[in-house]
mmCIF file of N, CA, C and O in Angstrom:
data_model
loop_
_atom_site.group_PDB
_atom_site.id
_atom_site.type_symbol
_atom_site.label_atom_id
_atom_site.label_comp_id
_atom_site.label_asym_id
_atom_site.label_seq_id
_atom_site.Cartn_x
_atom_site.Cartn_y
_atom_site.Cartn_z
ATOM 1 N N UNK S 1 20.056 0.396 -14.174
ATOM 2 C CA UNK S 1 19.221 0.343 -12.992
ATOM 3 C C UNK S 1 18.300 1.556 -12.998
ATOM 4 O O UNK S 1 18.734 2.666 -13.258
ATOM 5 N N UNK S 2 17.021 1.359 -12.696
ATOM 6 C CA UNK S 2 16.053 2.447 -12.664
ATOM 7 C C UNK S 2 16.147 3.214 -11.360
ATOM 8 O O UNK S 2 16.245 2.621 -10.298
ATOM 9 N N UNK S 3 16.108 4.527 -11.459
ATOM 10 C CA UNK S 3 16.067 5.370 -10.268
ATOM 11 C C UNK S 3 14.640 5.789 -10.025
ATOM 12 O O UNK S 3 13.921 6.109 -10.964
ATOM 13 N N UNK S 4 14.214 5.826 -8.739
ATOM 14 C CA UNK S 4 12.846 6.257 -8.467
ATOM 15 C C UNK S 4 12.630 7.684 -8.943
ATOM 16 O O UNK S 4 13.525 8.513 -8.916
ATOM 17 N N UNK S 5 11.422 7.969 -9.406
ATOM 18 C CA UNK S 5 11.076 9.302 -9.885
ATOM 19 C C UNK S 5 10.501 10.096 -8.732
ATOM 20 O O UNK S 5 9.625 9.620 -8.017
ATOM 21 N N UNK S 6 10.997 11.310 -8.549
ATOM 22 C CA UNK S 6 10.458 12.211 -7.539
ATOM 23 C C UNK S 6 9.086 12.658 -8.004
ATOM 24 O O UNK S 6 8.967 13.267 -9.076
ATOM 25 N N UNK S 7 8.007 12.369 -7.227
ATOM 26 C CA UNK S 7 6.667 12.752 -7.668
ATOM 27 C C UNK S 7 6.534 14.243 -7.960
ATOM 28 O O UNK S 7 5.770 14.639 -8.825
ATOM 29 N N UNK S 8 7.290 15.074 -7.261
ATOM 30 C CA UNK S 8 7.215 16.521 -7.490
ATOM 31 C C UNK S 8 7.751 16.886 -8.870
ATOM 32 O O UNK S 8 7.386 17.904 -9.432
ATOM 33 N N UNK S 9 8.628 16.055 -9.428
ATOM 34 C CA UNK S 9 9.207 16.327 -10.734
ATOM 35 C C UNK S 9 8.508 15.561 -11.856
ATOM 36 O O UNK S 9 8.854 15.702 -13.013
ATOM 37 N N UNK S 10 7.535 14.744 -11.489
ATOM 38 C CA UNK S 10 6.831 13.929 -12.484
ATOM 39 C C UNK S 10 5.947 14.820 -13.342
ATOM 40 O O UNK S 10 5.166 15.609 -12.838
ATOM 41 N N UNK S 11 6.078 14.698 -14.659
ATOM 42 C CA UNK S 11 5.300 15.543 -15.553
ATOM 43 C C UNK S 11 4.168 14.793 -16.230
ATOM 44 O O UNK S 11 3.283 15.392 -16.790
ATOM 45 N N UNK S 12 4.186 13.472 -16.201
ATOM 46 C CA UNK S 12 3.128 12.720 -16.860
ATOM 47 C C UNK S 12 1.908 12.618 -15.959
ATOM 48 O O UNK S 12 1.999 12.714 -14.746
ATOM 49 N N UNK S 13 0.772 12.412 -16.590
ATOM 50 C CA UNK S 13 -0.467 12.283 -15.832
ATOM 51 C C UNK S 13 -0.501 10.928 -15.144
ATOM 52 O O UNK S 13 0.191 9.999 -15.545
ATOM 53 N N UNK S 14 -1.325 10.786 -14.090
ATOM 54 C CA UNK S 14 -1.450 9.482 -13.426
ATOM 55 C C UNK S 14 -1.845 8.372 -14.395
ATOM 56 O O UNK S 14 -1.369 7.256 -14.285
ATOM 57 N N UNK S 15 -2.684 8.686 -15.370
ATOM 58 C CA UNK S 15 -3.096 7.674 -16.341
ATOM 59 C C UNK S 15 -1.897 7.203 -17.153
ATOM 60 O O UNK S 15 -1.716 6.007 -17.374
ATOM 61 N N UNK S 16 -1.056 8.129 -17.597
ATOM 62 C CA UNK S 16 0.138 7.748 -18.351
ATOM 63 C C UNK S 16 1.086 6.933 -17.491
ATOM 64 O O UNK S 16 1.696 5.976 -17.962
ATOM 65 N N UNK S 17 1.214 7.300 -16.224
ATOM 66 C CA UNK S 17 2.083 6.576 -15.310
ATOM 67 C C UNK S 17 1.566 5.161 -15.109
ATOM 68 O O UNK S 17 2.330 4.202 -15.164
ATOM 69 N N UNK S 18 0.262 5.005 -14.909
ATOM 70 C CA UNK S 18 -0.308 3.674 -14.733
ATOM 71 C C UNK S 18 -0.131 2.838 -15.998
ATOM 72 O O UNK S 18 0.174 1.653 -15.928
ATOM 73 N N UNK S 19 -0.309 3.456 -17.142
ATOM 74 C CA UNK S 19 -0.104 2.741 -18.393
ATOM 75 C C UNK S 19 1.334 2.282 -18.540
ATOM 76 O O UNK S 19 1.607 1.163 -18.979
ATOM 77 N N UNK S 20 2.264 3.136 -18.148
ATOM 78 C CA UNK S 20 3.682 2.787 -18.202
ATOM 79 C C UNK S 20 3.973 1.623 -17.263
ATOM 80 O O UNK S 20 4.675 0.674 -17.628
ATOM 81 N N UNK S 21 3.423 1.690 -16.042
ATOM 82 C CA UNK S 21 3.636 0.605 -15.090
ATOM 83 C C UNK S 21 3.018 -0.693 -15.578
ATOM 84 O O UNK S 21 3.614 -1.761 -15.446
ATOM 85 N N UNK S 22 1.826 -0.613 -16.151
ATOM 86 C CA UNK S 22 1.175 -1.814 -16.680
ATOM 87 C C UNK S 22 2.034 -2.446 -17.762
ATOM 88 O O UNK S 22 2.185 -3.674 -17.817
ATOM 89 N N UNK S 23 2.626 -1.620 -18.628
ATOM 90 C CA UNK S 23 3.490 -2.144 -19.687
ATOM 91 C C UNK S 23 4.723 -2.821 -19.087
ATOM 92 O O UNK S 23 5.137 -3.887 -19.553
ATOM 93 N N UNK S 24 5.304 -2.230 -18.045
ATOM 94 C CA UNK S 24 6.462 -2.851 -17.387
ATOM 95 C C UNK S 24 6.094 -4.199 -16.784
ATOM 96 O O UNK S 24 6.854 -5.161 -16.897
ATOM 97 N N UNK S 25 4.935 -4.268 -16.163
ATOM 98 C CA UNK S 25 4.489 -5.527 -15.563
ATOM 99 C C UNK S 25 4.262 -6.577 -16.639
ATOM 100 O O UNK S 25 4.688 -7.728 -16.502
ATOM 101 N N UNK S 26 3.620 -6.186 -17.724
ATOM 102 C CA UNK S 26 3.366 -7.137 -18.814
ATOM 103 C C UNK S 26 4.655 -7.686 -19.414
ATOM 104 O O UNK S 26 4.715 -8.848 -19.802
ATOM 105 N N UNK S 27 5.678 -6.855 -19.461
ATOM 106 C CA UNK S 27 6.975 -7.312 -19.989
ATOM 107 C C UNK S 27 7.739 -8.155 -18.973
ATOM 108 O O UNK S 27 8.728 -8.783 -19.290
ATOM 109 N N UNK S 28 7.312 -8.114 -17.717
ATOM 110 C CA UNK S 28 8.040 -8.811 -16.661
ATOM 111 C C UNK S 28 9.143 -7.975 -16.061
ATOM 112 O O UNK S 28 9.989 -8.470 -15.321
ATOM 113 N N UNK S 29 9.136 -6.665 -16.357
ATOM 114 C CA UNK S 29 10.169 -5.764 -15.858
ATOM 115 C C UNK S 29 9.850 -5.204 -14.471
ATOM 116 O O UNK S 29 10.688 -4.536 -13.868
ATOM 117 N N UNK S 30 8.640 -5.443 -13.970
ATOM 118 C CA UNK S 30 8.236 -4.897 -12.681
ATOM 119 C C UNK S 30 7.132 -5.764 -12.098
ATOM 120 O O UNK S 30 6.485 -6.535 -12.808
ATOM 121 N N UNK S 31 6.949 -5.632 -10.803
ATOM 122 C CA UNK S 31 5.810 -6.254 -10.141
ATOM 123 C C UNK S 31 5.081 -5.177 -9.352
ATOM 124 O O UNK S 31 5.673 -4.162 -8.976
ATOM 125 N N UNK S 32 3.807 -5.398 -9.132
ATOM 126 C CA UNK S 32 3.006 -4.476 -8.336
ATOM 127 C C UNK S 32 2.244 -5.309 -7.315
ATOM 128 O O UNK S 32 1.561 -6.267 -7.682
ATOM 129 N N UNK S 33 2.383 -4.974 -6.072
ATOM 130 C CA UNK S 33 1.650 -5.632 -5.002
ATOM 131 C C UNK S 33 0.652 -4.628 -4.455
ATOM 132 O O UNK S 33 1.030 -3.507 -4.099
ATOM 133 N N UNK S 34 -0.599 -5.026 -4.381
ATOM 134 C CA UNK S 34 -1.647 -4.098 -3.956
ATOM 135 C C UNK S 34 -2.345 -4.643 -2.718
ATOM 136 O O UNK S 34 -2.776 -5.796 -2.694
ATOM 137 N N UNK S 35 -2.453 -3.803 -1.721
ATOM 138 C CA UNK S 35 -3.247 -4.082 -0.526
ATOM 139 C C UNK S 35 -4.349 -3.033 -0.522
ATOM 140 O O UNK S 35 -4.091 -1.844 -0.738
ATOM 141 N N UNK S 36 -5.568 -3.449 -0.262
ATOM 142 C CA UNK S 36 -6.673 -2.492 -0.286
ATOM 143 C C UNK S 36 -7.463 -2.534 1.015
ATOM 144 O O UNK S 36 -7.149 -3.313 1.921
ATOM 145 N N UNK S 37 -8.485 -1.702 1.090
ATOM 146 C CA UNK S 37 -9.249 -1.598 2.337
ATOM 147 C C UNK S 37 -9.930 -2.917 2.682
ATOM 148 O O UNK S 37 -10.109 -3.225 3.861
ATOM 149 N N UNK S 38 -10.281 -3.709 1.674
ATOM 150 C CA UNK S 38 -10.898 -5.008 1.969
ATOM 151 C C UNK S 38 -9.932 -5.910 2.721
ATOM 152 O O UNK S 38 -10.354 -6.664 3.610
ATOM 153 N N UNK S 39 -8.657 -5.853 2.381
ATOM 154 C CA UNK S 39 -7.652 -6.630 3.114
ATOM 155 C C UNK S 39 -7.626 -6.211 4.577
ATOM 156 O O UNK S 39 -7.628 -7.053 5.482
ATOM 157 N N UNK S 40 -7.599 -4.918 4.815
ATOM 158 C CA UNK S 40 -7.564 -4.398 6.181
ATOM 159 C C UNK S 40 -8.826 -4.825 6.934
ATOM 160 O O UNK S 40 -8.766 -5.233 8.097
ATOM 161 N N UNK S 41 -9.960 -4.774 6.261
ATOM 162 C CA UNK S 41 -11.229 -5.090 6.910
ATOM 163 C C UNK S 41 -11.390 -6.576 7.222
ATOM 164 O O UNK S 41 -12.293 -6.947 7.966
ATOM 165 N N UNK S 42 -10.512 -7.429 6.682
ATOM 166 C CA UNK S 42 -10.547 -8.840 7.083
ATOM 167 C C UNK S 42 -9.916 -9.042 8.454
ATOM 168 O O UNK S 42 -10.065 -10.100 9.044
ATOM 169 N N UNK S 43 -9.232 -8.020 8.955
ATOM 170 C CA UNK S 43 -8.524 -8.107 10.230
ATOM 171 C C UNK S 43 -9.258 -7.404 11.353
ATOM 172 O O UNK S 43 -9.020 -7.679 12.530
ATOM 173 N N UNK S 44 -10.136 -6.452 11.012
ATOM 174 C CA UNK S 44 -10.835 -5.659 12.027
ATOM 175 C C UNK S 44 -12.130 -5.125 11.427
ATOM 176 O O UNK S 44 -12.236 -4.942 10.211
ATOM 177 N N UNK S 45 -13.091 -4.880 12.293
ATOM 178 C CA UNK S 45 -14.382 -4.342 11.856
ATOM 179 C C UNK S 45 -14.238 -2.829 11.717
ATOM 180 O O UNK S 45 -14.439 -2.086 12.675
ATOM 181 N N UNK S 46 -13.859 -2.391 10.521
ATOM 182 C CA UNK S 46 -13.571 -0.981 10.282
ATOM 183 C C UNK S 46 -14.416 -0.455 9.132
ATOM 184 O O UNK S 46 -14.718 -1.176 8.183
ATOM 185 N N UNK S 47 -14.743 0.832 9.232
ATOM 186 C CA UNK S 47 -15.399 1.502 8.108
ATOM 187 C C UNK S 47 -14.374 1.676 6.990
ATOM 188 O O UNK S 47 -13.165 1.515 7.199
ATOM 189 N N UNK S 48 -14.847 2.032 5.806
ATOM 190 C CA UNK S 48 -13.924 2.297 4.700
ATOM 191 C C UNK S 48 -12.951 3.409 5.074
ATOM 192 O O UNK S 48 -11.752 3.320 4.795
ATOM 193 N N UNK S 49 -13.457 4.458 5.717
ATOM 194 C CA UNK S 49 -12.596 5.585 6.107
ATOM 195 C C UNK S 49 -11.529 5.145 7.108
ATOM 196 O O UNK S 49 -10.363 5.535 7.001
ATOM 197 N N UNK S 50 -11.910 4.321 8.081
ATOM 198 C CA UNK S 50 -10.935 3.830 9.057
ATOM 199 C C UNK S 50 -9.885 2.945 8.388
ATOM 200 O O UNK S 50 -8.695 3.041 8.692
ATOM 201 N N UNK S 51 -10.329 2.089 7.475
ATOM 202 C CA UNK S 51 -9.395 1.216 6.758
ATOM 203 C C UNK S 51 -8.437 2.047 5.909
ATOM 204 O O UNK S 51 -7.247 1.716 5.806
ATOM 205 N N UNK S 52 -8.926 3.141 5.319
ATOM 206 C CA UNK S 52 -8.043 4.030 4.549
ATOM 207 C C UNK S 52 -6.991 4.655 5.463
ATOM 208 O O UNK S 52 -5.828 4.821 5.069
ATOM 209 N N UNK S 53 -7.385 5.008 6.683
ATOM 210 C CA UNK S 53 -6.439 5.572 7.647
ATOM 211 C C UNK S 53 -5.347 4.556 7.978
ATOM 212 O O UNK S 53 -4.170 4.914 8.110
ATOM 213 N N UNK S 54 -5.722 3.300 8.112
ATOM 214 C CA UNK S 54 -4.740 2.247 8.379
ATOM 215 C C UNK S 54 -3.783 2.122 7.197
ATOM 216 O O UNK S 54 -2.561 2.067 7.380
ATOM 217 N N UNK S 55 -4.315 2.082 5.981
ATOM 218 C CA UNK S 55 -3.445 1.989 4.799
ATOM 219 C C UNK S 55 -2.503 3.191 4.707
ATOM 220 O O UNK S 55 -1.329 3.033 4.354
ATOM 221 N N UNK S 56 -3.003 4.372 5.028
ATOM 222 C CA UNK S 56 -2.157 5.570 4.988
ATOM 223 C C UNK S 56 -1.023 5.454 6.007
ATOM 224 O O UNK S 56 0.121 5.829 5.717
ATOM 225 N N UNK S 57 -1.331 4.921 7.175
ATOM 226 C CA UNK S 57 -0.298 4.741 8.196
ATOM 227 C C UNK S 57 0.746 3.725 7.730
ATOM 228 O O UNK S 57 1.951 3.929 7.878
ATOM 229 N N UNK S 58 0.273 2.617 7.166
ATOM 230 C CA UNK S 58 1.184 1.593 6.654
ATOM 231 C C UNK S 58 2.102 2.194 5.591
ATOM 232 O O UNK S 58 3.318 1.974 5.606
ATOM 233 N N UNK S 59 1.522 2.954 4.685
ATOM 234 C CA UNK S 59 2.327 3.570 3.633
ATOM 235 C C UNK S 59 3.344 4.543 4.216
ATOM 236 O O UNK S 59 4.513 4.558 3.816
ATOM 237 N N UNK S 60 2.907 5.351 5.176
ATOM 238 C CA UNK S 60 3.800 6.337 5.777
ATOM 239 C C UNK S 60 4.946 5.725 6.556
ATOM 240 O O UNK S 60 6.007 6.320 6.688
ATOM 241 N N UNK S 61 4.724 4.518 7.082
ATOM 242 C CA UNK S 61 5.749 3.847 7.879
ATOM 243 C C UNK S 61 6.438 2.722 7.112
ATOM 244 O O UNK S 61 7.185 1.936 7.694
ATOM 245 N N UNK S 62 6.207 2.650 5.801
ATOM 246 C CA UNK S 62 6.750 1.540 5.023
ATOM 247 C C UNK S 62 8.263 1.478 5.111
ATOM 248 O O UNK S 62 8.957 2.492 4.978
ATOM 249 N N UNK S 63 8.748 0.292 5.374
ATOM 250 C CA UNK S 63 10.183 0.037 5.425
ATOM 251 C C UNK S 63 10.484 -1.054 4.397
ATOM 252 O O UNK S 63 10.053 -2.195 4.566
ATOM 253 N N UNK S 64 11.194 -0.721 3.327
ATOM 254 C CA UNK S 64 11.448 -1.722 2.304
ATOM 255 C C UNK S 64 12.279 -2.900 2.804
ATOM 256 O O UNK S 64 12.295 -3.949 2.178
ATOM 257 N N UNK S 65 12.942 -2.746 3.937
ATOM 258 C CA UNK S 65 13.713 -3.855 4.500
ATOM 259 C C UNK S 65 12.790 -4.931 5.073
ATOM 260 O O UNK S 65 13.130 -6.104 5.060
ATOM 261 N N UNK S 66 11.625 -4.522 5.589
ATOM 262 C CA UNK S 66 10.712 -5.501 6.195
ATOM 263 C C UNK S 66 9.503 -5.778 5.329
ATOM 264 O O UNK S 66 8.815 -6.773 5.519
ATOM 265 N N UNK S 67 9.204 -4.901 4.387
ATOM 266 C CA UNK S 67 8.079 -5.114 3.490
ATOM 267 C C UNK S 67 6.740 -4.938 4.185
ATOM 268 O O UNK S 67 6.638 -4.338 5.245
ATOM 269 N N UNK S 68 5.720 -5.494 3.561
ATOM 270 C CA UNK S 68 4.366 -5.394 4.099
ATOM 271 C C UNK S 68 3.808 -6.798 4.266
ATOM 272 O O UNK S 68 3.907 -7.621 3.357
ATOM 273 N N UNK S 69 3.267 -7.052 5.440
ATOM 274 C CA UNK S 69 2.692 -8.351 5.739
ATOM 275 C C UNK S 69 1.554 -8.160 6.748
ATOM 276 O O UNK S 69 1.259 -7.030 7.158
ATOM 277 N N UNK S 70 0.923 -9.256 7.121
ATOM 278 C CA UNK S 70 -0.220 -9.148 8.036
ATOM 279 C C UNK S 70 0.177 -8.571 9.391
ATOM 280 O O UNK S 70 -0.607 -7.840 10.009
ATOM 281 N N UNK S 71 1.361 -8.858 9.852
ATOM 282 C CA UNK S 71 1.811 -8.292 11.134
ATOM 283 C C UNK S 71 1.876 -6.778 11.049
ATOM 284 O O UNK S 71 1.449 -6.077 11.972
ATOM 285 N N UNK S 72 2.393 -6.252 9.944
ATOM 286 C CA UNK S 72 2.468 -4.791 9.765
ATOM 287 C C UNK S 72 1.066 -4.189 9.694
ATOM 288 O O UNK S 72 0.821 -3.118 10.236
ATOM 289 N N UNK S 73 0.147 -4.878 9.009
ATOM 290 C CA UNK S 73 -1.247 -4.405 8.948
ATOM 291 C C UNK S 73 -1.843 -4.390 10.344
ATOM 292 O O UNK S 73 -2.451 -3.398 10.772
ATOM 293 N N UNK S 74 -1.682 -5.492 11.084
ATOM 294 C CA UNK S 74 -2.225 -5.576 12.448
ATOM 295 C C UNK S 74 -1.637 -4.492 13.341
ATOM 296 O O UNK S 74 -2.353 -3.858 14.122
ATOM 297 N N UNK S 75 -0.337 -4.266 13.246
ATOM 298 C CA UNK S 75 0.311 -3.216 14.042
ATOM 299 C C UNK S 75 -0.267 -1.845 13.716
ATOM 300 O O UNK S 75 -0.490 -1.021 14.605
ATOM 301 N N UNK S 76 -0.509 -1.580 12.434
ATOM 302 C CA UNK S 76 -1.072 -0.291 12.023
ATOM 303 C C UNK S 76 -2.507 -0.142 12.516
ATOM 304 O O UNK S 76 -2.912 0.956 12.924
ATOM 305 N N UNK S 77 -3.269 -1.225 12.493
ATOM 306 C CA UNK S 77 -4.645 -1.175 13.010
ATOM 307 C C UNK S 77 -4.615 -0.782 14.487
ATOM 308 O O UNK S 77 -5.336 0.129 14.918
ATOM 309 N N UNK S 78 -3.762 -1.441 15.247
ATOM 310 C CA UNK S 78 -3.650 -1.120 16.689
ATOM 311 C C UNK S 78 -3.142 0.311 16.890
ATOM 312 O O UNK S 78 -3.630 1.029 17.758
ATOM 313 N N UNK S 79 -2.154 0.724 16.098
ATOM 314 C CA UNK S 79 -1.574 2.066 16.236
ATOM 315 C C UNK S 79 -2.602 3.153 15.938
ATOM 316 O O UNK S 79 -2.519 4.262 16.480
ATOM 317 N N UNK S 80 -3.575 2.830 15.095
ATOM 318 C CA UNK S 80 -4.653 3.778 14.794
ATOM 319 C C UNK S 80 -5.723 3.765 15.882
ATOM 320 O O UNK S 80 -6.700 4.526 15.804
ATOM 321 N N UNK S 81 -5.582 2.891 16.864
ATOM 322 C CA UNK S 81 -6.517 2.847 17.974
ATOM 323 C C UNK S 81 -7.700 1.922 17.764
ATOM 324 O O UNK S 81 -8.686 2.004 18.488
ATOM 325 N N UNK S 82 -7.586 1.016 16.800
ATOM 326 C CA UNK S 82 -8.671 0.071 16.505
ATOM 327 C C UNK S 82 -8.326 -1.308 17.039
ATOM 328 O O UNK S 82 -7.161 -1.651 17.226
ATOM 329 N N UNK S 83 -9.353 -2.108 17.274
ATOM 330 C CA UNK S 83 -9.183 -3.465 17.780
ATOM 331 C C UNK S 83 -9.268 -4.467 16.633
ATOM 332 O O UNK S 83 -10.041 -4.297 15.698
ATOM 333 N N UNK S 84 -8.471 -5.509 16.761
ATOM 334 C CA UNK S 84 -8.539 -6.627 15.814
ATOM 335 C C UNK S 84 -9.729 -7.509 16.177
ATOM 336 O O UNK S 84 -10.255 -7.441 17.280
ATOM 337 N N UNK S 85 -10.134 -8.360 15.242
ATOM 338 C CA UNK S 85 -11.192 -9.322 15.535
ATOM 339 C C UNK S 85 -10.772 -10.207 16.671
ATOM 340 O O UNK S 85 -9.659 -10.538 16.866
#
């Protein structure tokens, strides 16, 4: 079983880490789910900076038991003080 790596102890560069992750995904050993500012902006009329703030909040409050879904995105948008469409 793989143990998560403490970023403070990580010695490889981000490029090497991304390459390693890409290799794991190609082998079927890992999955990567990506949410970006465009996803957030489909829910509210936000600038790129505001959408980044929402993503940062989502990341900071991430709970692996509940995962990430549109409800969590909407909640983060509201928590940042923005209105949904």
